[in-house]
GROMACS .gro file of C-alpha atoms in nm:
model
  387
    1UNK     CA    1   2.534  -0.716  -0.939
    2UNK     CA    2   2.124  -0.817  -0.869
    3UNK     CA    3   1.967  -0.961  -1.184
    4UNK     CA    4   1.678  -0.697  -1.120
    5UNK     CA    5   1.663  -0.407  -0.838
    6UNK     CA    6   1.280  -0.330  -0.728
    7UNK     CA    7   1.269  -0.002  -0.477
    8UNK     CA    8   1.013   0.048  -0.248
    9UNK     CA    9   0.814  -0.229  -0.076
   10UNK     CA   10   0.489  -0.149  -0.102
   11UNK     CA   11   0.274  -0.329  -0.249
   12UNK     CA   12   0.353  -0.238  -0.575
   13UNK     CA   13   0.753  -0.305  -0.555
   14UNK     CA   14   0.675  -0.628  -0.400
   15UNK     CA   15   0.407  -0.722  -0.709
   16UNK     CA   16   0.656  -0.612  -0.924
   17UNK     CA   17   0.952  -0.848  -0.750
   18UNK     CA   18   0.698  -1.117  -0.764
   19UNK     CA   19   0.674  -1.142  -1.122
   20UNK     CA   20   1.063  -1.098  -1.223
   21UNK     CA   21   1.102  -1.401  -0.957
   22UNK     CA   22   0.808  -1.611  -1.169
   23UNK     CA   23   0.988  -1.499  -1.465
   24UNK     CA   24   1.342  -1.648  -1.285
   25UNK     CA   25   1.504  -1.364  -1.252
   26UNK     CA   26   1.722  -1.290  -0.886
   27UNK     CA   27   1.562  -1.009  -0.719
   28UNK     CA   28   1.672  -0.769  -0.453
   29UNK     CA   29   1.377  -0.550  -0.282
   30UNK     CA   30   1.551  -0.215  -0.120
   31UNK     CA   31   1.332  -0.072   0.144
   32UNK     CA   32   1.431   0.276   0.298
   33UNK     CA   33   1.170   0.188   0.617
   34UNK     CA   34   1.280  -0.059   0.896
   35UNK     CA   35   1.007  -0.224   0.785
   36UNK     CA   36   0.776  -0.318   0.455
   37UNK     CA   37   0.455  -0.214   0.338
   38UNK     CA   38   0.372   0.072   0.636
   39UNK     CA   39   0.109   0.229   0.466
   40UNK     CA   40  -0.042  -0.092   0.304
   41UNK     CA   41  -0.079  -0.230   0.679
   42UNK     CA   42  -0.215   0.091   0.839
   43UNK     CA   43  -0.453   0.115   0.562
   44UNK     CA   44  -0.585  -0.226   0.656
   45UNK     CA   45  -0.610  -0.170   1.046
   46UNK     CA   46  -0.983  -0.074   0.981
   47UNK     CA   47  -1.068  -0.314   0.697
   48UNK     CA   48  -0.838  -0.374   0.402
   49UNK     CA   49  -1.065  -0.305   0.098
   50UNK     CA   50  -0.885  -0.534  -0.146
   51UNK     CA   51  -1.058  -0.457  -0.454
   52UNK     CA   52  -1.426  -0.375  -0.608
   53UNK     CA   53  -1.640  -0.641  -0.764
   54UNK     CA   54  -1.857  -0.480  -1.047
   55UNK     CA   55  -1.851  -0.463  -1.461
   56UNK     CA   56  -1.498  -0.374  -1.593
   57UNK     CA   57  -1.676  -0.093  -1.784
   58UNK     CA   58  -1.768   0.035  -1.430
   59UNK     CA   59  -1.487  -0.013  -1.261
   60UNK     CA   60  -1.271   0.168  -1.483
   61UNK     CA   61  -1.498   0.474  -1.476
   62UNK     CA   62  -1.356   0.546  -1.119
   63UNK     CA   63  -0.976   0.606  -1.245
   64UNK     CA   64  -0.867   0.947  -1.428
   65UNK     CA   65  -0.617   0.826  -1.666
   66UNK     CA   66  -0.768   0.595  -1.919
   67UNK     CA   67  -0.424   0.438  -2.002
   68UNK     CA   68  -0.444   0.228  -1.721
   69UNK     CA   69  -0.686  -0.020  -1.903
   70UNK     CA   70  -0.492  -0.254  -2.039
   71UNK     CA   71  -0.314  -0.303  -1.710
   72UNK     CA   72  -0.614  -0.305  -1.487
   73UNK     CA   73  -0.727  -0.565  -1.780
   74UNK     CA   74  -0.450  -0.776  -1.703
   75UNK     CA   75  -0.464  -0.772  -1.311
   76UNK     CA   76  -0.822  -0.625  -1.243
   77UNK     CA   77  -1.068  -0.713  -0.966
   78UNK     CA   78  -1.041  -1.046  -1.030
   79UNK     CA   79  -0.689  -1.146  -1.070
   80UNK     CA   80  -0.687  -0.959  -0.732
   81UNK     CA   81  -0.913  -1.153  -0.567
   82UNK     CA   82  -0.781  -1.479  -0.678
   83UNK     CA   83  -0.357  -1.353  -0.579
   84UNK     CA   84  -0.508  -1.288  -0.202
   85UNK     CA   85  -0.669  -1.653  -0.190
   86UNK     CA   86  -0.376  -1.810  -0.336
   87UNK     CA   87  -0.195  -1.625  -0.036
   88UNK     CA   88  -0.426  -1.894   0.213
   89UNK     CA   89  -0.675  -1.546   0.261
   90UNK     CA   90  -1.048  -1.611   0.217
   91UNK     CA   91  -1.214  -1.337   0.087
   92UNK     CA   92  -1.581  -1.195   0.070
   93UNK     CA   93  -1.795  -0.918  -0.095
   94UNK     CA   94  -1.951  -0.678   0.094
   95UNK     CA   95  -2.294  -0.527   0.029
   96UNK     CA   96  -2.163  -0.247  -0.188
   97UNK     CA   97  -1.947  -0.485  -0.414
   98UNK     CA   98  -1.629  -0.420  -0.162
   99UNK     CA   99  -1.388  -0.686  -0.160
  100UNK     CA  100  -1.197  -0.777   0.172
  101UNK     CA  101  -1.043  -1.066   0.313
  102UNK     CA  102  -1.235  -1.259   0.626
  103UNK     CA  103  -0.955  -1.165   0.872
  104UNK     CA  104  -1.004  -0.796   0.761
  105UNK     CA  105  -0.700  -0.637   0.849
  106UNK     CA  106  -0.320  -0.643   0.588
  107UNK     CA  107  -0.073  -0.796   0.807
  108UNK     CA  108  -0.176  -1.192   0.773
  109UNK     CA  109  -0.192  -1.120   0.396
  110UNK     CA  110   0.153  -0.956   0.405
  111UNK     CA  111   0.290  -1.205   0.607
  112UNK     CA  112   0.229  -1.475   0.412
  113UNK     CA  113   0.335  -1.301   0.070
  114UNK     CA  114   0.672  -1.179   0.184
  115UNK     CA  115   0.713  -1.582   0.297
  116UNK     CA  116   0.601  -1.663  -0.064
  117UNK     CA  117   0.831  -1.417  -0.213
  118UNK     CA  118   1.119  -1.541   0.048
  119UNK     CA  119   1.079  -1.849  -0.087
  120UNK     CA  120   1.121  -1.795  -0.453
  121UNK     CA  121   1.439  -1.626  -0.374
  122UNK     CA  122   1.393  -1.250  -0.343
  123UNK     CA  123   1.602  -1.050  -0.090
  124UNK     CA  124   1.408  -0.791   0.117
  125UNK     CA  125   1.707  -0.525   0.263
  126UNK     CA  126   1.514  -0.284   0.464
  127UNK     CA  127   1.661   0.084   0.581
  128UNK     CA  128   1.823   0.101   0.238
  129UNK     CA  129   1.745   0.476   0.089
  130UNK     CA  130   1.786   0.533  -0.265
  131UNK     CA  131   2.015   0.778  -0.260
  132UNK     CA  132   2.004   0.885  -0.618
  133UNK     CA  133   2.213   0.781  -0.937
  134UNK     CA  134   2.638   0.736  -1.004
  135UNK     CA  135   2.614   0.700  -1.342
  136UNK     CA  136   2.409   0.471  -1.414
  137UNK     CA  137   2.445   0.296  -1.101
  138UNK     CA  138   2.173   0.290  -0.814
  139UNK     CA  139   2.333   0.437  -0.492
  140UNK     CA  140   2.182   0.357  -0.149
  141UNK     CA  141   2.242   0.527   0.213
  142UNK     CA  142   2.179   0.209   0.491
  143UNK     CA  143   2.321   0.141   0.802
  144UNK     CA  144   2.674  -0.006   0.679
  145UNK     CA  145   2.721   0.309   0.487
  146UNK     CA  146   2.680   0.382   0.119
  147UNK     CA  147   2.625   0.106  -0.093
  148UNK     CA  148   2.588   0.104  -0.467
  149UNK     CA  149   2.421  -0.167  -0.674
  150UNK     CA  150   2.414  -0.207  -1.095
  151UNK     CA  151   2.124  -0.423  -1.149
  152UNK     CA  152   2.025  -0.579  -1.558
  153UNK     CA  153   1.675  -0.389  -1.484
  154UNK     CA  154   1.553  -0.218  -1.229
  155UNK     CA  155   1.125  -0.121  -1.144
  156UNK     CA  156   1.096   0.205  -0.911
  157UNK     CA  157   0.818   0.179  -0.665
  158UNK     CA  158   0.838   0.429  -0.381
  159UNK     CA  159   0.529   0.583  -0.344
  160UNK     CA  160   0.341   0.939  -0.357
  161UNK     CA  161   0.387   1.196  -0.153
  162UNK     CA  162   0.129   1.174   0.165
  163UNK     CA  163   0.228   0.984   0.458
  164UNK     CA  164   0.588   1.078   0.483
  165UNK     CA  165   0.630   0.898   0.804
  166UNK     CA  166   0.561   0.571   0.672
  167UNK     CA  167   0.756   0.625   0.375
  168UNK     CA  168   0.570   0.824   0.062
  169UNK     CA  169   0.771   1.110   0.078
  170UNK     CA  170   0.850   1.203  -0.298
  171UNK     CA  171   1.271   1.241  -0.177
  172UNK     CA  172   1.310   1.038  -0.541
  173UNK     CA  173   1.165   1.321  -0.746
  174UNK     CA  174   1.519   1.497  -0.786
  175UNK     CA  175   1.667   1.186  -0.859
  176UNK     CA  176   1.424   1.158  -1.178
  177UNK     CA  177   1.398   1.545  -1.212
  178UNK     CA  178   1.774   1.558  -1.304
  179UNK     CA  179   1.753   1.261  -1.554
  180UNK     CA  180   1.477   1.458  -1.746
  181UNK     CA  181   1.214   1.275  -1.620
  182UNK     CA  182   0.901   1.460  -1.641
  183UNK     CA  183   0.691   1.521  -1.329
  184UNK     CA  184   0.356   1.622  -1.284
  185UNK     CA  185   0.328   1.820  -0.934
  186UNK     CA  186   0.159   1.656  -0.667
  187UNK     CA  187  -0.203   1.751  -0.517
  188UNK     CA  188  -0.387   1.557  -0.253
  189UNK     CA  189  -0.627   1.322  -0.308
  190UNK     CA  190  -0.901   1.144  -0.129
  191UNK     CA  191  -0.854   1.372   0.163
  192UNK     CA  192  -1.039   1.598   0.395
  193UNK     CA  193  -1.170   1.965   0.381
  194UNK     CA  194  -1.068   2.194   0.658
  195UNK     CA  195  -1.393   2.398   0.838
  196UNK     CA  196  -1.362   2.637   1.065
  197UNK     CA  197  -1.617   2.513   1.300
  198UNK     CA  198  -1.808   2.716   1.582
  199UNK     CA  199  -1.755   2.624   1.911
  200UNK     CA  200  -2.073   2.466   1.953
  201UNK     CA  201  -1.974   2.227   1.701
  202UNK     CA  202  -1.703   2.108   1.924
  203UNK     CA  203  -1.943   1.784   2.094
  204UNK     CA  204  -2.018   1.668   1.762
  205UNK     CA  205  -1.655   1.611   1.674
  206UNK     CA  206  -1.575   1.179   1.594
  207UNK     CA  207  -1.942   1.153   1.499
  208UNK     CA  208  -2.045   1.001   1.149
  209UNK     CA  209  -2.293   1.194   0.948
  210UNK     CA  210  -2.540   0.950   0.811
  211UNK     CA  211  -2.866   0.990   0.586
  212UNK     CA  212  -2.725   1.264   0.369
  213UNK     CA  213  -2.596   1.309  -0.004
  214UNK     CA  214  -2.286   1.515  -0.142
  215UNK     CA  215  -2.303   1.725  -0.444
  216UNK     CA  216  -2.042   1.832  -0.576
  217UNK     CA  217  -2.070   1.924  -0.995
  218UNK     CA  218  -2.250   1.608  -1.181
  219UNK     CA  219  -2.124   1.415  -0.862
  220UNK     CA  220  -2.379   1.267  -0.614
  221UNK     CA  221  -2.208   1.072  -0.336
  222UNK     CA  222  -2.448   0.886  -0.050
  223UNK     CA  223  -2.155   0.799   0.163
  224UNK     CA  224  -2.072   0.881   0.515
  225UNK     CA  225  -1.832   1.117   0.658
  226UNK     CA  226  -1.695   1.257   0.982
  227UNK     CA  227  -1.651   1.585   1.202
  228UNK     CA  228  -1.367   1.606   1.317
  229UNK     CA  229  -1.191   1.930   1.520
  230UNK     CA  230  -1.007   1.964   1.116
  231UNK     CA  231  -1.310   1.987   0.914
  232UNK     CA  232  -1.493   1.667   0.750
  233UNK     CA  233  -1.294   1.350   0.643
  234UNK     CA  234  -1.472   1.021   0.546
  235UNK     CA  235  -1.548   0.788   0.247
  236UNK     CA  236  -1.817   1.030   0.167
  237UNK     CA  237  -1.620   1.283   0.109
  238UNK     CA  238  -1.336   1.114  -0.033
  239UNK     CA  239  -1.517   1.011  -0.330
  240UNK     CA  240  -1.627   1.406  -0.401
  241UNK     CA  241  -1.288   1.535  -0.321
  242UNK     CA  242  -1.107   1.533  -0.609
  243UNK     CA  243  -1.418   1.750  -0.852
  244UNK     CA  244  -1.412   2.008  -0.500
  245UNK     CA  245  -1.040   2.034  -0.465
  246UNK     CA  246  -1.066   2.160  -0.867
  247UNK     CA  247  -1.285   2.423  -0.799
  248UNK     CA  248  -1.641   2.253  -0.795
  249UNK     CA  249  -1.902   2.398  -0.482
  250UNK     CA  250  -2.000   2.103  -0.226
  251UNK     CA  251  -2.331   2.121  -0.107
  252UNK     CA  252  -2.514   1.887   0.089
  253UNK     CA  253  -2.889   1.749   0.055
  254UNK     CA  254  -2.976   1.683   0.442
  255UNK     CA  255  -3.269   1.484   0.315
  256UNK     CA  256  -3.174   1.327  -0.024
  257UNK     CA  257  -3.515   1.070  -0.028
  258UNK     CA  258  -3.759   1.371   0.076
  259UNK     CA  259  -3.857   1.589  -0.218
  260UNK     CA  260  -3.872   1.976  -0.169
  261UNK     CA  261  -4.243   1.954  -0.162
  262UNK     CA  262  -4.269   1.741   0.106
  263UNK     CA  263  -4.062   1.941   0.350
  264UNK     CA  264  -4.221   2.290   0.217
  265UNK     CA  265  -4.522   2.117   0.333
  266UNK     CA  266  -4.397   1.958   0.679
  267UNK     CA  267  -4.276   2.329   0.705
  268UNK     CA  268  -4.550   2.543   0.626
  269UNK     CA  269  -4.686   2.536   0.991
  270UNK     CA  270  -4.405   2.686   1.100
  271UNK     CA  271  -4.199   2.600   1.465
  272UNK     CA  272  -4.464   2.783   1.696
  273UNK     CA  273  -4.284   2.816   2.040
  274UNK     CA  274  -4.111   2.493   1.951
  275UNK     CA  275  -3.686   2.540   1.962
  276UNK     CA  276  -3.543   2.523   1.607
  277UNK     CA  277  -3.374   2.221   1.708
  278UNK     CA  278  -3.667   2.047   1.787
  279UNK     CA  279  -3.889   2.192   1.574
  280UNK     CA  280  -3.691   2.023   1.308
  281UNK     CA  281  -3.638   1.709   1.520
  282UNK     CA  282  -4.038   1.676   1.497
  283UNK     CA  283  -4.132   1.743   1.172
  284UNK     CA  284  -3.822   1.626   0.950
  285UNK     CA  285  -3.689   1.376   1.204
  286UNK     CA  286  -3.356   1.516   1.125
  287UNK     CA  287  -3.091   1.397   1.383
  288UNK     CA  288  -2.885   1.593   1.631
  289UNK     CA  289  -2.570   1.628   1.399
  290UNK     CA  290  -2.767   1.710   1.076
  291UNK     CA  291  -2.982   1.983   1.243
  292UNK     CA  292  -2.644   2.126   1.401
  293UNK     CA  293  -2.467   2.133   1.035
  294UNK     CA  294  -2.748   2.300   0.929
  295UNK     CA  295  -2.772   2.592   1.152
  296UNK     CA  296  -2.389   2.631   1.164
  297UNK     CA  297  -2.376   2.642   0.739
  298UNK     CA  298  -2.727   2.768   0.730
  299UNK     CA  299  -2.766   3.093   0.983
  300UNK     CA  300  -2.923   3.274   1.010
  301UNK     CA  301  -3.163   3.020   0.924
  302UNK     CA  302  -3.492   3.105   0.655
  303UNK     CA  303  -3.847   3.050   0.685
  304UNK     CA  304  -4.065   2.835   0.470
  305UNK     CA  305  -3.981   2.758   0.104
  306UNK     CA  306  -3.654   2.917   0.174
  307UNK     CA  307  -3.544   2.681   0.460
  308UNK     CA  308  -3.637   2.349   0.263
  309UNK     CA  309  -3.427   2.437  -0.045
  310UNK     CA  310  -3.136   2.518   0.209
  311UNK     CA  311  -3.228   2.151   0.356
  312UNK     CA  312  -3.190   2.012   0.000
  313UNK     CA  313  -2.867   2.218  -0.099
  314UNK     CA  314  -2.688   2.324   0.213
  315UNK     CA  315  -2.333   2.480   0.138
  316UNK     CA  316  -2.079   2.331   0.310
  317UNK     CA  317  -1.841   2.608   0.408
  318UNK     CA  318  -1.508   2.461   0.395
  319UNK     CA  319  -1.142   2.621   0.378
  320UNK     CA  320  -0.970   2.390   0.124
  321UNK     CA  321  -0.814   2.008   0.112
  322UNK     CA  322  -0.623   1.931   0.426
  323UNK     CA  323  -0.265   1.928   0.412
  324UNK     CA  324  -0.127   1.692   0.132
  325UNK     CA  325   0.087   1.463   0.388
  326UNK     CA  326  -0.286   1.408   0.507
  327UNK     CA  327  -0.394   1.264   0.187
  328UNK     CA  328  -0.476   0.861   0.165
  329UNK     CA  329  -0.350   0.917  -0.171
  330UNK     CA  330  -0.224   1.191  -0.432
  331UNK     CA  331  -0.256   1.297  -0.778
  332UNK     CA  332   0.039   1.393  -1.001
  333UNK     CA  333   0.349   1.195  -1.000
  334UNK     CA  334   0.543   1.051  -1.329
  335UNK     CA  335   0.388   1.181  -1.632
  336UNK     CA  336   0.213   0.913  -1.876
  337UNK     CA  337   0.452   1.080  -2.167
  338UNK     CA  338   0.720   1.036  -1.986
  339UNK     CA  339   0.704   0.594  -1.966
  340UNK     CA  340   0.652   0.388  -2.287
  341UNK     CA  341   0.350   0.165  -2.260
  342UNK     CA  342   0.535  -0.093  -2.072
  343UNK     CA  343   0.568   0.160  -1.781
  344UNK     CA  344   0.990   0.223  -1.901
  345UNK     CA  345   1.107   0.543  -1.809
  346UNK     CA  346   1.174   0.694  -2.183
  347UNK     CA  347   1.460   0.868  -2.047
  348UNK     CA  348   1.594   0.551  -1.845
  349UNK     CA  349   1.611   0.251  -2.045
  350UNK     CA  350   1.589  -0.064  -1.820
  351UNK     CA  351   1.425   0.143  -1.513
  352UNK     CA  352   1.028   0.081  -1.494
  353UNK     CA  353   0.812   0.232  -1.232
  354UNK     CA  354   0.471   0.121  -1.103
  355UNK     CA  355   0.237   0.244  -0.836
  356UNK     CA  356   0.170   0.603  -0.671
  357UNK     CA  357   0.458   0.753  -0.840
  358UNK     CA  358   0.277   0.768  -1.143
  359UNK     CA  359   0.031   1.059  -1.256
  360UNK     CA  360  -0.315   0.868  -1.215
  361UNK     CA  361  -0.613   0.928  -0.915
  362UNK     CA  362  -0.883   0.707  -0.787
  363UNK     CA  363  -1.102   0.714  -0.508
  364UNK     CA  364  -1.082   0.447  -0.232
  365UNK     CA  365  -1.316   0.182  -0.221
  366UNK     CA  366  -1.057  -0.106  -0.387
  367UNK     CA  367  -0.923   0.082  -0.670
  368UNK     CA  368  -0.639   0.237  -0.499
  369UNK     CA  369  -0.478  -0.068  -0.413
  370UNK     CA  370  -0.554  -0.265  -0.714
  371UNK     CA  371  -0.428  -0.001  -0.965
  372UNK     CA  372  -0.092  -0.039  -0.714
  373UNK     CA  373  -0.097  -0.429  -0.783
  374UNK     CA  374  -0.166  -0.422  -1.095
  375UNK     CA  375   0.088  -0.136  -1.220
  376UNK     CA  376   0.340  -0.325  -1.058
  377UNK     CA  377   0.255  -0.682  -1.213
  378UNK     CA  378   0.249  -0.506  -1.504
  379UNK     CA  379   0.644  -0.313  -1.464
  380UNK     CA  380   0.796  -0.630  -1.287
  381UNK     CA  381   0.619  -0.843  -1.602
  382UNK     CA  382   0.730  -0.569  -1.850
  383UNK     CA  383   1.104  -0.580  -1.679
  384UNK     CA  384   1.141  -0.951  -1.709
  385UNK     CA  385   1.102  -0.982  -2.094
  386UNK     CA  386   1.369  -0.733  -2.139
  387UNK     CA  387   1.622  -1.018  -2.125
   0.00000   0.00000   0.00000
């Protein structure tokens, strides 16, 4: 018998450890991956945005389900900040209030928490696969066949359901489904749109768009995003994706700091013998990419007052989200009636669960991850009182 059982090591599952081993309690970490924290580490191959530095009252404006407060209270932006500098990883703040550590990518981070956790006693068994309940026993499938542990408490941690190859692949909803847990059905989130693009669209594809703002209902995003041969993908997007996978029209303003009187009036001379493309070129000093999106969403293109609103509103024609195993991250998961306020599965007294099994959505930028932490500080501090 383990003291306390986390599953999944993410980096929820291994906050959660960390606090039942502050708290003294023997933990055992069972990892169905040969390895921990996949998606944590490919997330930080281009940058691992730790966290967001701005007013509490700001940051928690970004997350859908308002009963993470008190958690992201407890372990917020700065509790963050300080755990990956007690780790030995300097941090700094970007520009936009984006936290990352100096070395930038996940894996010197990681490394030096699973020594920490090492250390203080927890056991990391990787290619064990929660297999599902005997009783009220935790069964496994690893490589020395099936093994079946009865820990005091146990916090669940294993992820959405995007990214199936490095391990968020929802196989644990049955195991809650037939224990009466309730489950709110997954949709992607912060993911791409497929387009159908033209072929001419084709030598575009990998480029950023820059110098543009997406609408999308009350939602006005100035980020950058990408063509790709799928459609667009990019942090622009991403933070307009969840208000346009519910139904709400995405439109684009080509120009956002020109007003629609200055480009009726840059206009009004019309292109002459010009080509479109550099008729537009010369008078807006729109870019290759931004004049191509707007005669592939925009044809046939209009003349004069016409062709300036399309400028400041043009449609983006898209098919729907990409596929959900596609997604960064996902909405739905472990309904909030279904937990107590200590994160305790109602139906499962003992079992917690932290993370991206739970029903909550965020955009990236810092709050994915720190939601992750701090749900799982929260479970693992939640499961150690219980003695």
């Amino acid at each position: 018998m383990s003291d306390a059982l986390v599953i999944g090591a993410g980096p929820a599952g291994l906050m959660a450890a960390e606090a039942l081993a502050a708290a003294g309690w023997r933990v055992v970490i069972c990892e169905a991956r040969p390895s921990p924290a996949r998606k944590f580490l490919m997330a930080g191959k281009s940058g691992l945005n730790l966290t967001k530095d701005e007013p509490f009252d700001a940051f928690i404006q970004h997350y859908d389900a308002d009963w993470l407060r008190p958690m992201l209270k407890a372990f917020g932006p700065t509790e963050v900040t300080d755990w990956a500098r007690g780790l030995g990883q300097e941090v700094f703040c970007g520009s936009t209030g984006r936290v990352f550590p100096k070395a930038m990518k996940a894996s010197p981070l990681l490394r030096a928490w699973l020594g920490r956790l090492g250390a203080a006693g927890v056991e990391l068994r990787t290619r064990w696969r929660w297999a599902g309940f005997e009783g009220d026993r935790f069964a496994f499938d690893t490589p020395g066949g099936q093994q079946v542990l009865y820990p005091k408490v146990a916090v669940l941690a294993l992820g959405g359901a995007s990214w199936a190859r490095l391990g968020s692949d929802a196989a644990w909803v049955p195991h809650l489904a037939e224990k009466g847990v309730t489950i709110a059905p997954f949709k992607p989130a912060n993911m791409g749109f497929r387009v159908d693009w033209s072929p001419h669209m084709e030598r575009h594809f990998g480029q950023p768009v820059k110098g543009t703002a997406l609408i999308a209902g009350a939602l006005v995003e100035r980020g950058e995003f990408v063509l790709s041969a799928r459609g667009i993908e990019g942090g622009g997007v991403y933070a307009v994706s969840r208000v346009v996978r519910d139904g709400a029209a995405l439109t684009l303003d080509l120009l956002p700091d020109r007003s629609l009187e200055d480009l009726m009036t840059r206009l009004a001379k019309g292109r002459g013998k010009e080509t479109v493309a550099n008729w537009l070129r010369k008078a807006l000093r729109l870019d290759p990419i931004r004049i191509a999106l707007l005669q592939e969403w925009g044809r046939p293109l209009p003349q004069g007052e016409a062709l300036a609103r399309l400028i400041k509103a043009l449609p983006v024609r898209h098919a729907g989200p990409r596929p959900m195993d596609e997604a960064i991250s996902v909405a739905g998961g472990i309904a909030r009636d279904a937990l107590s306020d200590d994160l305790e599965l109602n139906a499962l007294p003992g079992v917690f669960a932290a993370g991206e099994m739970l029903d909550w959505e965020a955009p990236t930028g810092g709050y994915l991850l720190t939601a992750c932490l701090a749900t799982g500080w929260w479970a693992g501090t939640a499961a150690a009182n219980t003695r």
